[in-house]
Amino acid sequence: MDATTTPATKVATVKLLIGGKFVESKTTEWRDIVNPATQQVLAKVPFATQDEVDAAVASGKEAFKTWRKTAIGARARIFLKYQQLIREHMGELAAILTAEQGKTLPDAEGDVFRGLEVVEHAAGIGNLQLGEFANNVAGGVDTYSVLQPLGVCAGITPFNFPAMIPLWMFPMAIVTGNTFVLKPSEQDPMVTMRLCELAIEAGIPPGVLNVVHGGEAVVNAICDHKDIKAISFVGSTKVGTHVYNRASLAGKRVQCMMGAKNHAIVMPDANKEQTLNALAGAAFGAAGQRCMAVSVAVLVGDARNWVPDLVEKAKTLKVGAGTEKGVDVGPLVSCAAFDRVTGLIERGVADGATLALDGRKPTVPGYEKGNFVGPTVFADVKPGMSIYEQEIFGPVLCLVGADNIDDAIELINANPNGNGTAIFTQSGAAARRFQEDIDVGQVGINVPIPVPVPMFSFTGSRASKLGDLGPYGKQVVLFYTQTKTVTSRWFDDSTVSHGVNTTISLK
């Protein structure tokens, strides 16, 4: 649904967060937040004005003056409290997320929990933001480096993980001494705002965390703002490329995690039942709306005979509203997403792929208006087909055949994207060849969605990532800080002068 100019008077309104206060926007442009299972309007979200964006950044800039000097232990203790508050409100957060995004309640809890892990990691900042020291690098000379915060940073997050990805961003930026302006997805910002309320309750000072809402105009305002030093983005390749180019030209530090077409190689020696379970979960969980979802399975050799088994496994998954017990696949996030996914399924049939399982028009009693598409399986898919080339972002799995592992690796490396990949095998030699030769950021060996835990950095390659440093892990500490190197020498009255030194050497 597009933004409208209807005043937000009949339903709840989502607030802005500026200077530590949750305030009503003065905009005339609003968008409905819609429950994708029922089409019920849950709230209205504002598209912030330029003045409101400027006020959020100004608030962050002012707060930075004192926050950057706050003791690192004090910053860490705020996030210790924050992680406890998230745990205490896990059920509430998951319920909000399910209502506005459509995920099943267990998957929604997983969304929150994976973000919580980064909050826990942020609480250990005392061991992460360490510099280096070298004693006596020359006569009486010491050299050391410190990692200092940048200033006001910003984050732009997608609809598919409205809890996890904001928690990837602002905790690590803030705990390293920066202030932050967050722009959540306008499709499902309610759980993000509840997380921000809990962050304020945990003790984040006024102005350190700010939130604005909106679409392209707000994104551009963030990219162009002279006082924003760094931007983290997760979302589509089209928008991410725009953000990277525009913000980079404005002199900002930028990281963009973008589109994907994730392949999983299935070797004929793989454990069949475990592999089928893993593929079904990774392809159809969250209705396929994960940037790390497996959307292509490359069946090698005799594994090509597993197509009927995979179809039968997919048929066991239950489609329904995320609030219902036993549901495996919830609705797509919006009517537009539904139209796009069903349109690509039609295109796949037209292009000559074999529709082994058609998930369109599933029966979901009581939710006839929902954006439901069931598990869908295409066999005989070939590069060049729309369903292979495009990121469908729905519960659609494409099956491709390969004669051997070398052909499978070549196929994956030829794809423009390099977000995640996996191999299913019982051969250590095959697994090692795969991990060595594959050009993809996240690699799973008998693990279908290899998103790293927070001690390691989320990566990516080729069209899936722009910028050298990834979110969370050690890399993100470098992203949100500037290294300052100091070389020092102290003299006392007994020091013997060596006269004028006109060389660059230290003596």
PDB file of N, CA, C and O in Angstrom, residues 322-385:
ATOM      1  N   GLY A 322       0.157 -16.815  11.406  1.00  0.00           N
ATOM      2  CA  GLY A 322       1.276 -17.057  12.303  1.00  0.00           C
ATOM      3  C   GLY A 322       0.894 -17.262  13.745  1.00  0.00           C
ATOM      4  O   GLY A 322       1.654 -17.843  14.525  1.00  0.00           O
ATOM      5  N   THR A 323      -0.293 -16.815  14.127  1.00  0.00           N
ATOM      6  CA  THR A 323      -0.745 -16.963  15.506  1.00  0.00           C
ATOM      7  C   THR A 323      -1.319 -18.350  15.789  1.00  0.00           C
ATOM      8  O   THR A 323      -1.520 -18.703  16.952  1.00  0.00           O
ATOM      9  N   GLU A 324      -1.597 -19.124  14.749  1.00  0.00           N
ATOM     10  CA  GLU A 324      -2.197 -20.439  14.921  1.00  0.00           C
ATOM     11  C   GLU A 324      -1.129 -21.477  15.263  1.00  0.00           C
ATOM     12  O   GLU A 324      -0.018 -21.450  14.718  1.00  0.00           O
ATOM     13  N   LYS A 325      -1.467 -22.423  16.120  1.00  0.00           N
ATOM     14  CA  LYS A 325      -0.524 -23.474  16.495  1.00  0.00           C
ATOM     15  C   LYS A 325      -0.298 -24.440  15.328  1.00  0.00           C
ATOM     16  O   LYS A 325      -1.221 -24.738  14.571  1.00  0.00           O
ATOM     17  N   GLY A 326       0.922 -24.929  15.224  1.00  0.00           N
ATOM     18  CA  GLY A 326       1.240 -25.928  14.224  1.00  0.00           C
ATOM     19  C   GLY A 326       1.479 -25.387  12.834  1.00  0.00           C
ATOM     20  O   GLY A 326       1.751 -26.155  11.908  1.00  0.00           O
ATOM     21  N   VAL A 327       1.406 -24.079  12.670  1.00  0.00           N
ATOM     22  CA  VAL A 327       1.613 -23.478  11.353  1.00  0.00           C
ATOM     23  C   VAL A 327       3.109 -23.377  11.063  1.00  0.00           C
ATOM     24  O   VAL A 327       3.907 -22.990  11.917  1.00  0.00           O
ATOM     25  N   ASP A 328       3.487 -23.749   9.834  1.00  0.00           N
ATOM     26  CA  ASP A 328       4.882 -23.681   9.409  1.00  0.00           C
ATOM     27  C   ASP A 328       5.155 -22.503   8.484  1.00  0.00           C
ATOM     28  O   ASP A 328       6.264 -21.958   8.480  1.00  0.00           O
ATOM     29  N   VAL A 329       4.168 -22.129   7.667  1.00  0.00           N
ATOM     30  CA  VAL A 329       4.349 -21.089   6.655  1.00  0.00           C
ATOM     31  C   VAL A 329       3.246 -20.051   6.818  1.00  0.00           C
ATOM     32  O   VAL A 329       2.064 -20.364   6.628  1.00  0.00           O
ATOM     33  N   GLY A 330       3.624 -18.833   7.185  1.00  0.00           N
ATOM     34  CA  GLY A 330       2.662 -17.755   7.340  1.00  0.00           C
ATOM     35  C   GLY A 330       2.464 -17.000   6.045  1.00  0.00           C
ATOM     36  O   GLY A 330       2.956 -17.393   4.976  1.00  0.00           O
ATOM     37  N   PRO A 331       1.749 -15.871   6.102  1.00  0.00           N
ATOM     38  CA  PRO A 331       1.477 -15.090   4.893  1.00  0.00           C
ATOM     39  C   PRO A 331       2.681 -14.264   4.457  1.00  0.00           C
ATOM     40  O   PRO A 331       3.574 -13.978   5.252  1.00  0.00           O
ATOM     41  N   LEU A 332       2.679 -13.866   3.192  1.00  0.00           N
ATOM     42  CA  LEU A 332       3.633 -12.877   2.711  1.00  0.00           C
ATOM     43  C   LEU A 332       3.284 -11.522   3.316  1.00  0.00           C
ATOM     44  O   LEU A 332       2.138 -11.265   3.702  1.00  0.00           O
ATOM     45  N   VAL A 333       4.253 -10.639   3.379  1.00  0.00           N
ATOM     46  CA  VAL A 333       4.110  -9.425   4.181  1.00  0.00           C
ATOM     47  C   VAL A 333       3.064  -8.459   3.635  1.00  0.00           C
ATOM     48  O   VAL A 333       2.465  -7.705   4.392  1.00  0.00           O
ATOM     49  N   SER A 334       2.802  -8.476   2.327  1.00  0.00           N
ATOM     50  CA  SER A 334       1.897  -7.485   1.748  1.00  0.00           C
ATOM     51  C   SER A 334       1.215  -8.027   0.507  1.00  0.00           C
ATOM     52  O   SER A 334       1.631  -9.048  -0.063  1.00  0.00           O
ATOM     53  N   CYS A 335       0.184  -7.329   0.074  1.00  0.00           N
ATOM     54  CA  CYS A 335      -0.495  -7.696  -1.173  1.00  0.00           C
ATOM     55  C   CYS A 335       0.456  -7.561  -2.358  1.00  0.00           C
ATOM     56  O   CYS A 335       0.405  -8.362  -3.298  1.00  0.00           O
ATOM     57  N   ALA A 336       1.309  -6.549  -2.318  1.00  0.00           N
ATOM     58  CA  ALA A 336       2.274  -6.371  -3.403  1.00  0.00           C
ATOM     59  C   ALA A 336       3.240  -7.547  -3.475  1.00  0.00           C
ATOM     60  O   ALA A 336       3.586  -8.023  -4.570  1.00  0.00           O
ATOM     61  N   ALA A 337       3.704  -8.018  -2.312  1.00  0.00           N
ATOM     62  CA  ALA A 337       4.596  -9.180  -2.288  1.00  0.00           C
ATOM     63  C   ALA A 337       3.876 -10.415  -2.816  1.00  0.00           C
ATOM     64  O   ALA A 337       4.458 -11.223  -3.567  1.00  0.00           O
ATOM     65  N   PHE A 338       2.612 -10.573  -2.442  1.00  0.00           N
ATOM     66  CA  PHE A 338       1.813 -11.698  -2.940  1.00  0.00           C
ATOM     67  C   PHE A 338       1.708 -11.658  -4.463  1.00  0.00           C
ATOM     68  O   PHE A 338       1.913 -12.674  -5.143  1.00  0.00           O
ATOM     69  N   ASP A 339       1.405 -10.493  -5.015  1.00  0.00           N
ATOM     70  CA  ASP A 339       1.274 -10.377  -6.469  1.00  0.00           C
ATOM     71  C   ASP A 339       2.594 -10.671  -7.174  1.00  0.00           C
ATOM     72  O   ASP A 339       2.613 -11.305  -8.236  1.00  0.00           O
ATOM     73  N   ARG A 340       3.688 -10.226  -6.580  1.00  0.00           N
ATOM     74  CA  ARG A 340       4.989 -10.455  -7.210  1.00  0.00           C
ATOM     75  C   ARG A 340       5.345 -11.934  -7.216  1.00  0.00           C
ATOM     76  O   ARG A 340       5.782 -12.478  -8.238  1.00  0.00           O
ATOM     77  N   VAL A 341       5.155 -12.606  -6.084  1.00  0.00           N
ATOM     78  CA  VAL A 341       5.517 -14.025  -5.988  1.00  0.00           C
ATOM     79  C   VAL A 341       4.650 -14.872  -6.915  1.00  0.00           C
ATOM     80  O   VAL A 341       5.148 -15.719  -7.659  1.00  0.00           O
ATOM     81  N   THR A 342       3.335 -14.655  -6.886  1.00  0.00           N
ATOM     82  CA  THR A 342       2.449 -15.445  -7.757  1.00  0.00           C
ATOM     83  C   THR A 342       2.715 -15.140  -9.224  1.00  0.00           C
ATOM     84  O   THR A 342       2.616 -16.026 -10.080  1.00  0.00           O
ATOM     85  N   GLY A 343       3.068 -13.903  -9.519  1.00  0.00           N
ATOM     86  CA  GLY A 343       3.414 -13.557 -10.892  1.00  0.00           C
ATOM     87  C   GLY A 343       4.664 -14.275 -11.373  1.00  0.00           C
ATOM     88  O   GLY A 343       4.735 -14.727 -12.527  1.00  0.00           O
ATOM     89  N   LEU A 344       5.661 -14.402 -10.495  1.00  0.00           N
ATOM     90  CA  LEU A 344       6.881 -15.119 -10.876  1.00  0.00           C
ATOM     91  C   LEU A 344       6.622 -16.618 -11.016  1.00  0.00           C
ATOM     92  O   LEU A 344       7.254 -17.284 -11.844  1.00  0.00           O
ATOM     93  N   ILE A 345       5.709 -17.167 -10.216  1.00  0.00           N
ATOM     94  CA  ILE A 345       5.352 -18.571 -10.390  1.00  0.00           C
ATOM     95  C   ILE A 345       4.737 -18.778 -11.782  1.00  0.00           C
ATOM     96  O   ILE A 345       5.090 -19.730 -12.506  1.00  0.00           O
ATOM     97  N   GLU A 346       3.849 -17.887 -12.171  1.00  0.00           N
ATOM     98  CA  GLU A 346       3.268 -17.958 -13.515  1.00  0.00           C
ATOM     99  C   GLU A 346       4.352 -17.850 -14.585  1.00  0.00           C
ATOM    100  O   GLU A 346       4.311 -18.550 -15.603  1.00  0.00           O
ATOM    101  N   ARG A 347       5.321 -16.976 -14.348  1.00  0.00           N
ATOM    102  CA  ARG A 347       6.408 -16.789 -15.310  1.00  0.00           C
ATOM    103  C   ARG A 347       7.266 -18.051 -15.412  1.00  0.00           C
ATOM    104  O   ARG A 347       7.727 -18.431 -16.494  1.00  0.00           O
ATOM    105  N   GLY A 348       7.481 -18.727 -14.275  1.00  0.00           N
ATOM    106  CA  GLY A 348       8.250 -19.964 -14.302  1.00  0.00           C
ATOM    107  C   GLY A 348       7.604 -21.030 -15.156  1.00  0.00           C
ATOM    108  O   GLY A 348       8.281 -21.756 -15.915  1.00  0.00           O
ATOM    109  N   VAL A 349       6.274 -21.147 -15.048  1.00  0.00           N
ATOM    110  CA  VAL A 349       5.549 -22.097 -15.889  1.00  0.00           C
ATOM    111  C   VAL A 349       5.698 -21.718 -17.354  1.00  0.00           C
ATOM    112  O   VAL A 349       5.966 -22.564 -18.222  1.00  0.00           O
ATOM    113  N   ALA A 350       5.554 -20.422 -17.644  1.00  0.00           N
ATOM    114  CA  ALA A 350       5.659 -19.956 -19.026  1.00  0.00           C
ATOM    115  C   ALA A 350       7.050 -20.178 -19.609  1.00  0.00           C
ATOM    116  O   ALA A 350       7.201 -20.433 -20.813  1.00  0.00           O
ATOM    117  N   ASP A 351       8.060 -20.109 -18.765  1.00  0.00           N
ATOM    118  CA  ASP A 351       9.439 -20.296 -19.234  1.00  0.00           C
ATOM    119  C   ASP A 351       9.814 -21.766 -19.427  1.00  0.00           C
ATOM    120  O   ASP A 351      10.912 -22.067 -19.902  1.00  0.00           O
ATOM    121  N   GLY A 352       8.937 -22.689 -19.037  1.00  0.00           N
ATOM    122  CA  GLY A 352       9.177 -24.099 -19.298  1.00  0.00           C
ATOM    123  C   GLY A 352       9.663 -24.923 -18.127  1.00  0.00           C
ATOM    124  O   GLY A 352       9.955 -26.116 -18.293  1.00  0.00           O
ATOM    125  N   ALA A 353       9.743 -24.324 -16.923  1.00  0.00           N
ATOM    126  CA  ALA A 353      10.103 -25.121 -15.756  1.00  0.00           C
ATOM    127  C   ALA A 353       8.928 -26.020 -15.378  1.00  0.00           C
ATOM    128  O   ALA A 353       7.766 -25.718 -15.664  1.00  0.00           O
ATOM    129  N   THR A 354       9.225 -27.127 -14.721  1.00  0.00           N
ATOM    130  CA  THR A 354       8.188 -28.074 -14.304  1.00  0.00           C
ATOM    131  C   THR A 354       7.682 -27.703 -12.920  1.00  0.00           C
ATOM    132  O   THR A 354       8.455 -27.707 -11.953  1.00  0.00           O
ATOM    133  N   LEU A 355       6.398 -27.379 -12.832  1.00  0.00           N
ATOM    134  CA  LEU A 355       5.806 -27.008 -11.545  1.00  0.00           C
ATOM    135  C   LEU A 355       5.450 -28.288 -10.797  1.00  0.00           C
ATOM    136  O   LEU A 355       4.355 -28.826 -10.925  1.00  0.00           O
ATOM    137  N   ALA A 356       6.412 -28.782 -10.000  1.00  0.00           N
ATOM    138  CA  ALA A 356       6.225 -30.049  -9.292  1.00  0.00           C
ATOM    139  C   ALA A 356       5.269 -29.919  -8.114  1.00  0.00           C
ATOM    140  O   ALA A 356       4.633 -30.903  -7.724  1.00  0.00           O
ATOM    141  N   LEU A 357       5.158 -28.735  -7.530  1.00  0.00           N
ATOM    142  CA  LEU A 357       4.226 -28.479  -6.434  1.00  0.00           C
ATOM    143  C   LEU A 357       3.779 -27.034  -6.533  1.00  0.00           C
ATOM    144  O   LEU A 357       4.603 -26.121  -6.469  1.00  0.00           O
ATOM    145  N   ASP A 358       2.473 -26.837  -6.696  1.00  0.00           N
ATOM    146  CA  ASP A 358       1.904 -25.500  -6.853  1.00  0.00           C
ATOM    147  C   ASP A 358       1.316 -25.047  -5.522  1.00  0.00           C
ATOM    148  O   ASP A 358       0.356 -25.631  -5.028  1.00  0.00           O
ATOM    149  N   GLY A 359       1.913 -24.007  -4.935  1.00  0.00           N
ATOM    150  CA  GLY A 359       1.454 -23.528  -3.635  1.00  0.00           C
ATOM    151  C   GLY A 359       0.467 -22.388  -3.703  1.00  0.00           C
ATOM    152  O   GLY A 359       0.103 -21.836  -2.667  1.00  0.00           O
ATOM    153  N   ARG A 360       0.027 -22.032  -4.884  1.00  0.00           N
ATOM    154  CA  ARG A 360      -0.925 -20.937  -5.004  1.00  0.00           C
ATOM    155  C   ARG A 360      -2.315 -21.358  -4.506  1.00  0.00           C
ATOM    156  O   ARG A 360      -2.697 -22.514  -4.596  1.00  0.00           O
ATOM    157  N   LYS A 361      -3.019 -20.379  -3.970  1.00  0.00           N
ATOM    158  CA  LYS A 361      -4.397 -20.545  -3.512  1.00  0.00           C
ATOM    159  C   LYS A 361      -4.564 -21.658  -2.468  1.00  0.00           C
ATOM    160  O   LYS A 361      -5.432 -22.525  -2.604  1.00  0.00           O
ATOM    161  N   PRO A 362      -3.746 -21.650  -1.424  1.00  0.00           N
ATOM    162  CA  PRO A 362      -3.966 -22.632  -0.352  1.00  0.00           C
ATOM    163  C   PRO A 362      -5.233 -22.293   0.424  1.00  0.00           C
ATOM    164  O   PRO A 362      -5.658 -21.131   0.467  1.00  0.00           O
ATOM    165  N   THR A 363      -5.835 -23.295   1.014  1.00  0.00           N
ATOM    166  CA  THR A 363      -7.035 -23.079   1.816  1.00  0.00           C
ATOM    167  C   THR A 363      -6.635 -22.778   3.264  1.00  0.00           C
ATOM    168  O   THR A 363      -5.991 -23.607   3.918  1.00  0.00           O
ATOM    169  N   VAL A 364      -7.014 -21.599   3.743  1.00  0.00           N
ATOM    170  CA  VAL A 364      -6.708 -21.196   5.115  1.00  0.00           C
ATOM    171  C   VAL A 364      -8.021 -20.709   5.741  1.00  0.00           C
ATOM    172  O   VAL A 364      -8.355 -19.520   5.655  1.00  0.00           O
ATOM    173  N   PRO A 365      -8.793 -21.589   6.353  1.00  0.00           N
ATOM    174  CA  PRO A 365     -10.107 -21.225   6.892  1.00  0.00           C
ATOM    175  C   PRO A 365     -10.022 -20.068   7.880  1.00  0.00           C
ATOM    176  O   PRO A 365      -9.182 -20.055   8.782  1.00  0.00           O
ATOM    177  N   GLY A 366     -10.901 -19.100   7.673  1.00  0.00           N
ATOM    178  CA  GLY A 366     -10.949 -17.949   8.556  1.00  0.00           C
ATOM    179  C   GLY A 366     -10.026 -16.823   8.171  1.00  0.00           C
ATOM    180  O   GLY A 366     -10.083 -15.730   8.747  1.00  0.00           O
ATOM    181  N   TYR A 367      -9.147 -17.061   7.191  1.00  0.00           N
ATOM    182  CA  TYR A 367      -8.182 -16.038   6.769  1.00  0.00           C
ATOM    183  C   TYR A 367      -8.179 -15.920   5.247  1.00  0.00           C
ATOM    184  O   TYR A 367      -7.127 -15.894   4.606  1.00  0.00           O
ATOM    185  N   GLU A 368      -9.373 -15.846   4.687  1.00  0.00           N
ATOM    186  CA  GLU A 368      -9.504 -15.852   3.231  1.00  0.00           C
ATOM    187  C   GLU A 368      -8.885 -14.624   2.571  1.00  0.00           C
ATOM    188  O   GLU A 368      -8.569 -14.656   1.376  1.00  0.00           O
ATOM    189  N   LYS A 369      -8.688 -13.550   3.312  1.00  0.00           N
ATOM    190  CA  LYS A 369      -8.103 -12.335   2.744  1.00  0.00           C
ATOM    191  C   LYS A 369      -6.581 -12.274   2.914  1.00  0.00           C
ATOM    192  O   LYS A 369      -5.951 -11.287   2.527  1.00  0.00           O
ATOM    193  N   GLY A 370      -6.005 -13.313   3.496  1.00  0.00           N
ATOM    194  CA  GLY A 370      -4.569 -13.291   3.770  1.00  0.00           C
ATOM    195  C   GLY A 370      -3.713 -13.454   2.524  1.00  0.00           C
ATOM    196  O   GLY A 370      -4.153 -13.996   1.508  1.00  0.00           O
ATOM    197  N   ASN A 371      -2.460 -13.015   2.642  1.00  0.00           N
ATOM    198  CA  ASN A 371      -1.512 -13.069   1.524  1.00  0.00           C
ATOM    199  C   ASN A 371      -0.767 -14.412   1.511  1.00  0.00           C
ATOM    200  O   ASN A 371       0.456 -14.465   1.604  1.00  0.00           O
ATOM    201  N   PHE A 372      -1.505 -15.504   1.383  1.00  0.00           N
ATOM    202  CA  PHE A 372      -0.915 -16.833   1.555  1.00  0.00           C
ATOM    203  C   PHE A 372      -0.472 -17.447   0.228  1.00  0.00           C
ATOM    204  O   PHE A 372      -1.225 -17.462  -0.748  1.00  0.00           O
ATOM    205  N   VAL A 373       0.753 -17.956   0.234  1.00  0.00           N
ATOM    206  CA  VAL A 373       1.268 -18.814  -0.828  1.00  0.00           C
ATOM    207  C   VAL A 373       1.931 -19.993  -0.134  1.00  0.00           C
ATOM    208  O   VAL A 373       2.785 -19.804   0.746  1.00  0.00           O
ATOM    209  N   GLY A 374       1.545 -21.202  -0.503  1.00  0.00           N
ATOM    210  CA  GLY A 374       2.132 -22.378   0.113  1.00  0.00           C
ATOM    211  C   GLY A 374       3.453 -22.766  -0.528  1.00  0.00           C
ATOM    212  O   GLY A 374       3.877 -22.180  -1.533  1.00  0.00           O
ATOM    213  N   PRO A 375       4.135 -23.753   0.048  1.00  0.00           N
ATOM    214  CA  PRO A 375       5.392 -24.235  -0.525  1.00  0.00           C
ATOM    215  C   PRO A 375       5.216 -24.595  -1.999  1.00  0.00           C
ATOM    216  O   PRO A 375       4.273 -25.300  -2.381  1.00  0.00           O
ATOM    217  N   THR A 376       6.111 -24.093  -2.818  1.00  0.00           N
ATOM    218  CA  THR A 376       6.070 -24.285  -4.271  1.00  0.00           C
ATOM    219  C   THR A 376       7.419 -24.816  -4.730  1.00  0.00           C
ATOM    220  O   THR A 376       8.459 -24.288  -4.334  1.00  0.00           O
ATOM    221  N   VAL A 377       7.399 -25.843  -5.567  1.00  0.00           N
ATOM    222  CA  VAL A 377       8.641 -26.470  -6.037  1.00  0.00           C
ATOM    223  C   VAL A 377       8.645 -26.500  -7.559  1.00  0.00           C
ATOM    224  O   VAL A 377       7.701 -27.002  -8.184  1.00  0.00           O
ATOM    225  N   PHE A 378       9.719 -25.969  -8.133  1.00  0.00           N
ATOM    226  CA  PHE A 378       9.949 -26.052  -9.573  1.00  0.00           C
ATOM    227  C   PHE A 378      11.110 -27.005  -9.847  1.00  0.00           C
ATOM    228  O   PHE A 378      12.183 -26.869  -9.248  1.00  0.00           O
ATOM    229  N   ALA A 379      10.910 -27.955 -10.743  1.00  0.00           N
ATOM    230  CA  ALA A 379      11.989 -28.815 -11.223  1.00  0.00           C
ATOM    231  C   ALA A 379      12.398 -28.373 -12.635  1.00  0.00           C
ATOM    232  O   ALA A 379      11.704 -27.565 -13.257  1.00  0.00           O
ATOM    233  N   ASP A 380      13.533 -28.903 -13.078  1.00  0.00           N
ATOM    234  CA  ASP A 380      14.032 -28.616 -14.440  1.00  0.00           C
ATOM    235  C   ASP A 380      14.269 -27.124 -14.660  1.00  0.00           C
ATOM    236  O   ASP A 380      14.047 -26.599 -15.764  1.00  0.00           O
ATOM    237  N   VAL A 381      14.714 -26.433 -13.631  1.00  0.00           N
ATOM    238  CA  VAL A 381      14.999 -25.008 -13.750  1.00  0.00           C
ATOM    239  C   VAL A 381      16.375 -24.820 -14.362  1.00  0.00           C
ATOM    240  O   VAL A 381      17.319 -25.576 -14.073  1.00  0.00           O
ATOM    241  N   LYS A 382      16.505 -23.801 -15.210  1.00  0.00           N
ATOM    242  CA  LYS A 382      17.777 -23.529 -15.886  1.00  0.00           C
ATOM    243  C   LYS A 382      18.128 -22.058 -15.761  1.00  0.00           C
ATOM    244  O   LYS A 382      17.237 -21.195 -15.690  1.00  0.00           O
ATOM    245  N   PRO A 383      19.437 -21.739 -15.716  1.00  0.00           N
ATOM    246  CA  PRO A 383      19.838 -20.333 -15.744  1.00  0.00           C
ATOM    247  C   PRO A 383      19.237 -19.636 -16.951  1.00  0.00           C
ATOM    248  O   PRO A 383      19.122 -20.213 -18.032  1.00  0.00           O
ATOM    249  N   GLY A 384      18.836 -18.400 -16.765  1.00  0.00           N
ATOM    250  CA  GLY A 384      18.158 -17.653 -17.815  1.00  0.00           C
ATOM    251  C   GLY A 384      16.671 -17.527 -17.559  1.00  0.00           C
ATOM    252  O   GLY A 384      16.045 -16.551 -18.001  1.00  0.00           O
ATOM    253  N   MET A 385      16.088 -18.494 -16.851  1.00  0.00           N
ATOM    254  CA  MET A 385      14.678 -18.392 -16.491  1.00  0.00           C
ATOM    255  C   MET A 385      14.496 -17.315 -15.421  1.00  0.00           C
ATOM    256  O   MET A 385      15.359 -17.137 -14.551  1.00  0.00           O
TER     257      MET A 385
END
